[in-house]
Amino acid sequence: MTVGTALIVHPAPDETMLRALLSECANVVVMSASNGTSKPTDRQASITRHVFTSQQHLVASAHEINRTSRISAIPTVWEGGVEATAALSAALGLPGNSIAAARAARDKHEAALCFERHGVPHPRTMVASATTEECSRIESEFTYPFIVKSPWSTNSQSVTLVRTREELNGALAMLKRLYSPNRDNRLFGLYAQRAAQQPVLVQEYADGIELNIDLLIAPDAHRLLGIFEKYPMHGPTFEEVQSVYPPRIRASEMEECVQAAVGAVRALGATIGAAHVELRLTKGGPVIIEAALRPGGFLTPLAINHLTGVHPVSALARLLMTGEFPDIESLPAGVSCLYGAVNCGIEGRIKSISGERAVRNSVPGLSMFKLLKQPGDRLVPLPLGSDYHIASFMLVGSRRETLETAAQDIRRRVRVDVE
């Protein structure tokens, strides 16, 4: 029996997320910023929506809601709501990570400092600014190739591997553009408050198999929900292509990577909640790239639900309300799951998209396929943009090699004409 009310901070939760919450809670309250891009939620009596105009208004609204409909949990379900969720949990006295931990997770430079203090393996990091005068200082500290990115980027926006002075100049010029008002940059809000300083993060490049790991964290324990191997990307940009289970690594390496991920989350100060960690398994062992204090995005929850029978958002809500982990002793053997996207690297407006029927009719193991764009939509690919997915899909079967072949077939069949 579902009881209680869950409150989430999110501009546009999809139906899958809402159903996952309603499997644990009788009611869901969606809080959305008035200046964000939002869409109406399902018109169910169990789902209500509120708009807030400021952090102070958000907290005051949550207190008012709590007086009439007792809030049981405030799960962090969206990267942009990590800090706001922490503030709400603290204000209402509900289980959640501290505001300091949330800020550290959102600021990649602060996260690197936390990792350094706690001995978590991560790329050597420094902060510079997006000016060509910084090139000599950067080159005196780092040997090519290295990574340049914004400390607050998401969806891989701005993340660039540079191999020469010319490429470094181009990457810094790109970051200067991100700090300038631009109608094509849907994530400009991430950069606006730091436009005067134009900070740039410079990091050593870690080469190796890249993994994303999803965890639940309690004060004295953790639970592994999923581990996926990402499509190998070697720069200059790092678009999201696909992730597949099981990863092609030894059991001992998997355990080492999971422990490194847990250590990174603890180093940020996390005590309870969900975490999504990205790392690379180098020749010297796992190296943490980023750690977020929320469930994995895109189709990660759907893939985890397929493999374990547990939806991460449901498990997170239950953990916050009861302190209980889901009953997952180990990840399954003998099954495979791949989720990914069809991407477009050309900037412009879409004229036409073809191939959907061919994909649905002939690709084996297809569990889900969805067109995310339509003619007339504008594409701005990496590194300046972040909205480059044409379609999303998930494949299931017994062998990952079969699924990888099917994923290639999907990307071959879906054709995009851009003007």
Short mmCIF file of C-alpha atoms in Angstrom, two decimals:
data_model
loop_
_atom_site.label_atom_id
_atom_site.label_comp_id
_atom_site.label_asym_id
_atom_site.label_seq_id
_atom_site.Cartn_x
_atom_site.Cartn_y
_atom_site.Cartn_z
CA MET A 1 0.00 0.00 0.00
CA THR A 2 1.38 3.38 -1.05
CA VAL A 3 1.27 6.15 1.54
CA GLY A 4 2.67 9.62 2.01
CA THR A 5 3.64 12.42 -0.35
CA ALA A 6 6.82 12.81 -2.38
CA LEU A 7 7.96 16.26 -3.46
CA ILE A 8 10.34 16.68 -6.40
CA VAL A 9 12.04 19.67 -8.02
CA HIS A 10 11.87 19.15 -11.78
CA PRO A 11 10.80 21.23 -14.80
CA ALA A 12 9.17 18.38 -16.72
CA PRO A 13 9.05 14.90 -15.14
CA ASP A 14 8.03 12.20 -17.60
CA GLU A 15 5.32 9.63 -17.02
CA THR A 16 7.81 6.87 -16.18
CA MET A 17 9.30 8.90 -13.34
CA LEU A 18 5.88 9.84 -11.99
CA ARG A 19 4.70 6.21 -12.09
CA ALA A 20 7.85 5.15 -10.26
CA LEU A 21 7.14 7.66 -7.49
CA LEU A 22 3.48 6.70 -7.28
CA SER A 23 4.47 3.07 -6.80
CA GLU A 24 5.85 4.11 -3.38
CA CYS A 25 3.88 7.27 -2.52
CA ALA A 26 0.18 8.07 -2.67
CA ASN A 27 0.79 11.61 -3.92
CA VAL A 28 3.47 13.50 -5.85
CA VAL A 29 4.08 17.25 -5.75
CA VAL A 30 6.11 18.69 -8.65
CA MET A 31 7.91 21.99 -8.01
CA SER A 32 9.06 23.84 -11.16
CA ALA A 33 10.86 27.16 -11.57
CA SER A 34 8.75 29.84 -13.23
CA ASN A 35 11.62 30.76 -15.59
CA GLY A 36 12.25 27.18 -16.71
CA THR A 37 10.97 25.16 -19.63
CA SER A 38 8.14 23.10 -18.23
CA LYS A 39 5.24 20.99 -19.42
CA PRO A 40 1.98 20.03 -17.71
CA THR A 41 1.99 16.87 -15.64
CA ASP A 42 -0.57 14.11 -16.02
CA ARG A 43 -3.96 15.31 -14.78
CA GLN A 44 -4.26 12.89 -11.91
CA ALA A 45 -5.61 13.86 -8.51
CA SER A 46 -2.50 12.27 -7.02
CA ILE A 47 -0.16 14.65 -8.92
CA THR A 48 -0.09 18.38 -8.27
CA ARG A 49 2.16 21.08 -9.65
CA HIS A 50 3.49 24.28 -8.08
CA VAL A 51 5.63 27.02 -9.61
CA PHE A 52 8.26 28.88 -7.60
CA THR A 53 9.99 32.15 -8.42
CA SER A 54 12.99 32.00 -6.06
CA GLN A 55 14.72 29.75 -3.55
CA GLN A 56 12.94 31.55 -0.72
CA HIS A 57 9.59 31.07 -2.44
CA LEU A 58 10.39 27.38 -3.00
CA VAL A 59 11.07 26.75 0.69
CA ALA A 60 8.03 28.75 1.81
CA SER A 61 5.79 26.84 -0.63
CA ALA A 62 7.13 23.51 0.60
CA HIS A 63 6.36 24.47 4.20
CA GLU A 64 2.82 25.43 3.20
CA ILE A 65 2.30 22.16 1.29
CA ASN A 66 3.69 20.21 4.24
CA ARG A 67 1.08 21.71 6.56
CA THR A 68 -1.81 20.42 4.45
CA SER A 69 -0.32 17.30 2.86
CA ARG A 70 2.46 15.86 4.99
CA ILE A 71 5.60 15.40 2.86
CA SER A 72 7.30 12.04 3.43
CA ALA A 73 10.32 12.31 1.10
CA ILE A 74 12.07 14.76 -1.23
CA PRO A 75 13.96 12.60 -3.75
CA THR A 76 16.61 14.22 -5.94
CA VAL A 77 15.56 13.21 -9.44
CA TRP A 78 17.12 15.91 -11.67
CA GLU A 79 20.62 17.38 -11.91
CA GLY A 80 19.30 20.95 -11.92
CA GLY A 81 17.41 20.31 -8.68
CA VAL A 82 20.22 18.82 -6.60
CA GLU A 83 20.92 21.94 -4.53
CA ALA A 84 17.27 22.97 -4.20
CA THR A 85 16.33 19.48 -3.02
CA ALA A 86 19.05 19.53 -0.38
CA ALA A 87 17.80 22.92 0.85
CA LEU A 88 14.22 21.64 1.07
CA SER A 89 15.22 18.47 2.93
CA ALA A 90 17.12 20.56 5.47
CA ALA A 91 14.27 23.06 5.86
CA LEU A 92 11.67 20.34 6.46
CA GLY A 93 13.92 18.10 8.53
CA LEU A 94 13.67 15.17 6.12
CA PRO A 95 16.41 12.68 5.17
CA GLY A 96 18.69 13.95 2.42
CA ASN A 97 22.21 15.05 1.63
CA SER A 98 23.57 18.27 3.08
CA ILE A 99 23.57 21.53 1.15
CA ALA A 100 27.38 21.44 1.19
CA ALA A 101 27.44 17.98 -0.40
CA ALA A 102 24.98 19.10 -3.07
CA ARG A 103 27.09 22.15 -3.91
CA ALA A 104 30.25 20.05 -4.12
CA ALA A 105 28.56 17.64 -6.52
CA ARG A 106 27.37 20.48 -8.75
CA ASP A 107 30.71 22.31 -8.88
CA LYS A 108 33.32 20.13 -10.63
CA HIS A 109 36.23 22.11 -9.17
CA GLU A 110 34.90 21.78 -5.63
CA ALA A 111 34.34 18.06 -6.29
CA ALA A 112 37.97 17.68 -7.40
CA LEU A 113 39.12 19.34 -4.17
CA CYS A 114 36.97 16.90 -2.17
CA PHE A 115 38.44 13.96 -4.07
CA GLU A 116 41.95 15.26 -3.42
CA ARG A 117 41.36 15.63 0.31
CA HIS A 118 40.00 12.08 0.60
CA GLY A 119 42.49 10.32 -1.65
CA VAL A 120 39.95 9.48 -4.37
CA PRO A 121 41.68 8.84 -7.73
CA HIS A 122 40.75 11.61 -10.16
CA PRO A 123 42.41 13.65 -12.93
CA ARG A 124 44.73 16.46 -11.79
CA THR A 125 42.67 19.66 -12.05
CA MET A 126 43.18 23.42 -12.13
CA VAL A 127 41.01 26.47 -12.75
CA ALA A 128 41.84 29.02 -15.43
CA SER A 129 39.77 31.57 -17.35
CA ALA A 130 38.58 31.62 -20.94
CA THR A 131 41.18 34.08 -22.20
CA THR A 132 44.00 33.42 -24.66
CA GLU A 133 46.41 34.96 -22.13
CA GLU A 134 45.91 31.82 -20.03
CA CYS A 135 47.33 29.48 -22.69
CA SER A 136 50.95 29.73 -21.54
CA ARG A 137 50.01 29.15 -17.88
CA ILE A 138 47.90 26.14 -18.81
CA GLU A 139 50.68 24.70 -20.97
CA SER A 140 53.17 25.14 -18.14
CA GLU A 141 50.98 22.94 -15.92
CA PHE A 142 49.66 20.32 -18.37
CA THR A 143 51.04 18.23 -21.20
CA TYR A 144 48.91 17.72 -24.30
CA PRO A 145 46.39 16.14 -24.63
CA PHE A 146 44.21 17.41 -21.78
CA ILE A 147 40.55 18.25 -21.11
CA VAL A 148 39.04 21.74 -21.05
CA LYS A 149 35.48 22.27 -19.81
CA SER A 150 33.16 24.42 -17.74
CA PRO A 151 32.97 23.63 -14.01
CA TRP A 152 29.14 23.50 -14.31
CA SER A 153 28.52 21.84 -17.67
CA THR A 154 26.09 18.99 -18.17
CA ASN A 155 25.18 16.63 -21.04
CA SER A 156 28.89 16.83 -22.04
CA GLN A 157 28.45 20.44 -23.20
CA SER A 158 31.85 22.25 -23.40
CA VAL A 159 33.92 19.12 -22.62
CA THR A 160 36.76 19.17 -25.15
CA LEU A 161 40.00 17.23 -25.59
CA VAL A 162 42.75 19.55 -26.87
CA ARG A 163 45.99 18.31 -28.42
CA THR A 164 47.63 21.54 -29.66
CA ARG A 165 47.83 25.27 -28.90
CA GLU A 166 45.50 25.93 -31.83
CA GLU A 167 42.88 23.56 -30.40
CA LEU A 168 43.29 25.13 -26.95
CA ASN A 169 42.63 28.59 -28.40
CA GLY A 170 39.51 27.23 -30.11
CA ALA A 171 38.26 25.56 -26.92
CA LEU A 172 38.71 28.75 -24.87
CA ALA A 173 36.88 30.77 -27.54
CA MET A 174 34.03 28.24 -27.40
CA LEU A 175 33.78 28.63 -23.62
CA LYS A 176 33.71 32.43 -23.94
CA ARG A 177 30.67 32.01 -26.19
CA LEU A 178 28.95 29.83 -23.57
CA TYR A 179 29.40 32.64 -21.03
CA SER A 180 27.68 35.09 -23.41
CA PRO A 181 23.88 35.26 -23.80
CA ASN A 182 22.93 32.99 -26.68
CA ARG A 183 19.41 31.97 -27.64
CA ASP A 184 20.71 28.67 -29.03
CA ASN A 185 22.24 27.66 -25.68
CA ARG A 186 19.39 26.12 -23.71
CA LEU A 187 21.74 25.64 -20.74
CA PHE A 188 22.89 29.27 -20.53
CA GLY A 189 21.51 29.45 -16.98
CA LEU A 190 24.40 27.23 -15.87
CA TYR A 191 26.89 29.87 -16.95
CA ALA A 192 25.15 33.22 -16.52
CA GLN A 193 26.14 33.94 -12.92
CA ARG A 194 29.85 33.39 -13.68
CA ALA A 195 29.94 35.30 -16.97
CA ALA A 196 32.31 37.97 -15.65
CA GLN A 197 34.93 35.50 -14.38
CA GLN A 198 34.53 32.97 -17.24
CA PRO A 199 36.11 30.10 -15.27
CA VAL A 200 37.51 27.10 -17.13
CA LEU A 201 38.38 23.70 -15.71
CA VAL A 202 41.55 22.06 -17.05
CA GLN A 203 42.10 18.35 -16.33
CA GLU A 204 44.51 15.62 -17.25
CA TYR A 205 43.07 13.18 -19.79
CA ALA A 206 42.32 9.71 -18.41
CA ASP A 207 42.27 7.04 -21.11
CA GLY A 208 40.49 3.72 -20.65
CA ILE A 209 37.10 1.99 -20.57
CA GLU A 210 34.44 4.41 -19.35
CA LEU A 211 31.74 3.20 -16.98
CA ASN A 212 28.66 4.74 -15.41
CA ILE A 213 27.67 3.36 -12.02
CA ASP A 214 24.40 3.91 -10.18
CA LEU A 215 24.26 3.56 -6.40
CA LEU A 216 22.02 4.04 -3.41
CA ILE A 217 23.83 5.41 -0.36
CA ALA A 218 22.90 5.19 3.33
CA PRO A 219 25.03 6.42 6.24
CA ASP A 220 26.74 3.07 6.79
CA ALA A 221 26.02 1.05 3.63
CA HIS A 222 25.48 1.21 -0.10
CA ARG A 223 23.69 -0.78 -2.79
CA LEU A 224 24.78 -1.17 -6.43
CA LEU A 225 21.85 -0.66 -8.81
CA GLY A 226 23.61 -0.75 -12.17
CA ILE A 227 26.93 -0.59 -14.00
CA PHE A 228 27.21 0.07 -17.74
CA GLU A 229 30.07 0.42 -20.19
CA LYS A 230 29.89 3.55 -22.31
CA TYR A 231 30.64 3.73 -26.01
CA PRO A 232 34.36 4.52 -26.48
CA MET A 233 34.86 8.20 -27.25
CA HIS A 234 38.31 9.70 -27.81
CA GLY A 235 37.52 13.36 -28.42
CA PRO A 236 37.60 16.11 -29.29
CA THR A 237 34.02 16.03 -27.93
CA PHE A 238 32.31 13.30 -25.90
CA GLU A 239 28.73 12.81 -27.01
CA GLU A 240 26.49 10.24 -25.35
CA VAL A 241 26.17 7.37 -27.84
CA GLN A 242 25.27 4.20 -25.93
CA SER A 243 25.81 2.28 -22.69
CA VAL A 244 25.76 -1.50 -22.40
CA TYR A 245 25.52 -4.17 -19.71
CA PRO A 246 27.47 -6.23 -18.89
CA PRO A 247 30.74 -4.28 -19.08
CA ARG A 248 33.67 -6.13 -20.60
CA ILE A 249 35.83 -6.16 -17.44
CA ARG A 250 36.80 -8.74 -14.83
CA ALA A 251 34.77 -9.21 -11.63
CA SER A 252 37.70 -7.92 -9.56
CA GLU A 253 37.92 -4.79 -11.72
CA MET A 254 34.19 -4.23 -11.37
CA GLU A 255 34.43 -4.40 -7.59
CA GLU A 256 37.38 -1.99 -7.63
CA CYS A 257 35.39 0.46 -9.76
CA VAL A 258 32.33 0.23 -7.51
CA GLN A 259 34.44 0.91 -4.42
CA ALA A 260 36.05 3.91 -6.13
CA ALA A 261 32.56 5.23 -6.99
CA VAL A 262 31.40 4.82 -3.39
CA GLY A 263 34.55 6.59 -2.18
CA ALA A 264 33.87 9.51 -4.52
CA VAL A 265 30.29 9.89 -3.29
CA ARG A 266 31.41 9.76 0.34
CA ALA A 267 34.15 12.31 -0.37
CA LEU A 268 31.48 14.78 -1.52
CA GLY A 269 29.83 14.40 1.89
CA ALA A 270 26.85 12.33 0.74
CA THR A 271 25.06 10.40 3.49
CA ILE A 272 21.76 9.20 1.99
CA GLY A 273 20.26 9.13 -1.48
CA ALA A 274 21.13 8.18 -5.04
CA ALA A 275 24.38 8.69 -6.95
CA HIS A 276 25.45 8.42 -10.57
CA VAL A 277 29.22 8.15 -11.01
CA GLU A 278 31.22 8.22 -14.23
CA LEU A 279 34.78 6.89 -14.24
CA ARG A 280 37.44 5.47 -16.51
CA LEU A 281 39.24 2.22 -15.84
CA THR A 282 42.82 3.13 -16.77
CA LYS A 283 45.94 0.96 -16.73
CA GLY A 284 46.55 2.24 -13.21
CA GLY A 285 43.03 1.54 -11.97
CA PRO A 286 39.74 3.49 -11.80
CA VAL A 287 39.82 7.28 -12.14
CA ILE A 288 36.72 9.28 -11.19
CA ILE A 289 35.50 11.68 -13.87
CA GLU A 290 32.31 13.00 -12.25
CA ALA A 291 29.93 12.09 -9.43
CA ALA A 292 26.32 13.32 -9.31
CA LEU A 293 24.00 13.00 -6.32
CA ARG A 294 20.90 11.81 -8.18
CA PRO A 295 19.88 8.78 -10.26
CA GLY A 296 21.32 8.37 -13.74
CA GLY A 297 19.50 10.25 -16.46
CA PHE A 298 18.34 9.46 -19.99
CA LEU A 299 17.39 5.76 -20.22
CA THR A 300 19.57 4.56 -17.33
CA PRO A 301 16.60 4.04 -14.95
CA LEU A 302 14.70 2.08 -17.62
CA ALA A 303 17.71 -0.20 -18.21
CA ILE A 304 18.23 -0.76 -14.48
CA ASN A 305 14.54 -1.56 -14.08
CA HIS A 306 14.77 -4.13 -16.88
CA LEU A 307 17.83 -5.83 -15.38
CA THR A 308 16.84 -5.80 -11.70
CA GLY A 309 13.09 -5.25 -11.57
CA VAL A 310 13.77 -2.12 -9.48
CA HIS A 311 13.29 1.43 -10.72
CA PRO A 312 15.97 3.73 -9.19
CA VAL A 313 13.48 6.51 -8.44
CA SER A 314 11.13 4.07 -6.64
CA ALA A 315 14.08 2.68 -4.69
CA LEU A 316 15.25 6.18 -3.79
CA ALA A 317 11.82 7.22 -2.50
CA ARG A 318 11.56 4.06 -0.39
CA LEU A 319 15.08 4.55 1.00
CA LEU A 320 14.27 8.11 2.10
CA MET A 321 10.96 7.08 3.69
CA THR A 322 11.99 3.81 5.35
CA GLY A 323 15.79 3.57 5.28
CA GLU A 324 15.48 0.28 3.36
CA PHE A 325 17.48 -0.79 0.31
CA PRO A 326 15.87 -2.80 -2.50
CA ASP A 327 16.48 -6.54 -2.45
CA ILE A 328 19.29 -6.67 -5.05
CA GLU A 329 22.06 -9.03 -4.01
CA SER A 330 23.89 -9.05 -7.34
CA LEU A 331 23.41 -7.96 -10.93
CA PRO A 332 22.04 -10.62 -13.29
CA ALA A 333 24.16 -12.95 -15.43
CA GLY A 334 23.31 -14.26 -18.88
CA VAL A 335 21.37 -11.16 -19.96
CA SER A 336 22.38 -7.98 -21.78
CA CYS A 337 20.88 -4.53 -22.14
CA LEU A 338 21.94 -1.61 -24.31
CA TYR A 339 20.47 1.88 -24.37
CA GLY A 340 21.55 4.67 -26.66
CA ALA A 341 20.72 7.39 -29.10
CA VAL A 342 20.88 8.37 -32.73
CA ASN A 343 22.84 11.62 -32.82
CA CYS A 344 23.46 14.38 -35.34
CA GLY A 345 26.67 16.40 -35.41
CA ILE A 346 25.44 19.02 -37.90
CA GLU A 347 24.11 22.37 -36.71
CA GLY A 348 20.93 23.52 -38.40
CA ARG A 349 17.22 22.95 -38.76
CA ILE A 350 15.85 19.48 -39.45
CA LYS A 351 14.21 19.07 -42.87
CA SER A 352 13.28 15.41 -42.57
CA ILE A 353 13.83 12.21 -40.54
CA SER A 354 13.39 8.75 -42.07
CA GLY A 355 13.91 5.14 -41.06
CA GLU A 356 11.64 4.80 -38.03
CA ARG A 357 9.44 2.12 -39.63
CA ALA A 358 12.46 0.12 -40.79
CA VAL A 359 13.88 0.15 -37.27
CA ARG A 360 10.64 -0.94 -35.63
CA ASN A 361 10.03 -3.71 -38.18
CA SER A 362 13.48 -5.27 -38.55
CA VAL A 363 15.80 -4.62 -35.59
CA PRO A 364 15.93 -7.66 -33.26
CA GLY A 365 15.80 -7.17 -29.50
CA LEU A 366 14.22 -3.72 -29.74
CA SER A 367 12.52 -2.94 -26.44
CA MET A 368 11.93 0.77 -26.97
CA PHE A 369 12.39 3.30 -29.77
CA LYS A 370 11.35 6.95 -29.67
CA LEU A 371 11.91 9.87 -32.01
CA LEU A 372 13.00 12.88 -29.97
CA LYS A 373 13.03 15.41 -32.80
CA GLN A 374 10.80 16.34 -35.69
CA PRO A 375 11.12 18.45 -38.85
CA GLY A 376 11.55 22.10 -37.98
CA ASP A 377 13.53 21.47 -34.77
CA ARG A 378 16.94 23.11 -34.55
CA LEU A 379 20.09 21.15 -33.65
CA VAL A 380 23.14 22.61 -31.90
CA PRO A 381 25.67 19.80 -31.37
CA LEU A 382 28.62 19.63 -28.99
CA PRO A 383 30.60 21.42 -27.72
CA LEU A 384 28.42 24.57 -27.93
CA GLY A 385 25.10 22.74 -27.80
CA SER A 386 23.82 19.79 -25.85
CA ASP A 387 20.60 18.81 -27.60
CA TYR A 388 21.87 16.55 -30.37
CA HIS A 389 19.82 13.35 -29.89
CA ILE A 390 17.48 12.51 -32.79
CA ALA A 391 16.08 9.29 -31.32
CA SER A 392 16.50 7.07 -28.26
CA PHE A 393 16.29 3.30 -28.05
CA MET A 394 16.82 0.30 -25.79
CA LEU A 395 17.77 -3.22 -26.78
CA VAL A 396 17.59 -6.40 -24.69
CA GLY A 397 18.90 -9.91 -25.27
CA SER A 398 21.36 -12.53 -24.09
CA ARG A 399 24.60 -11.32 -25.75
CA ARG A 400 25.97 -7.79 -25.77
CA GLU A 401 27.69 -8.32 -29.16
CA THR A 402 24.29 -8.93 -30.77
CA LEU A 403 22.90 -5.77 -29.22
CA GLU A 404 25.91 -3.70 -30.33
CA THR A 405 25.38 -4.88 -33.91
CA ALA A 406 21.68 -3.98 -33.66
CA ALA A 407 22.55 -0.50 -32.33
CA GLN A 408 24.81 0.09 -35.32
CA ASP A 409 21.93 -0.99 -37.56
CA ILE A 410 19.58 1.53 -35.93
CA ARG A 411 22.01 4.39 -36.45
CA ARG A 412 22.49 3.31 -40.07
CA ARG A 413 18.75 3.17 -40.79
CA VAL A 414 17.72 6.50 -39.19
CA ARG A 415 18.59 9.28 -41.62
CA VAL A 416 18.41 13.00 -40.86
CA ASP A 417 18.40 15.79 -43.44
CA VAL A 418 19.50 19.13 -41.97
CA GLU A 419 19.46 22.52 -43.67
#
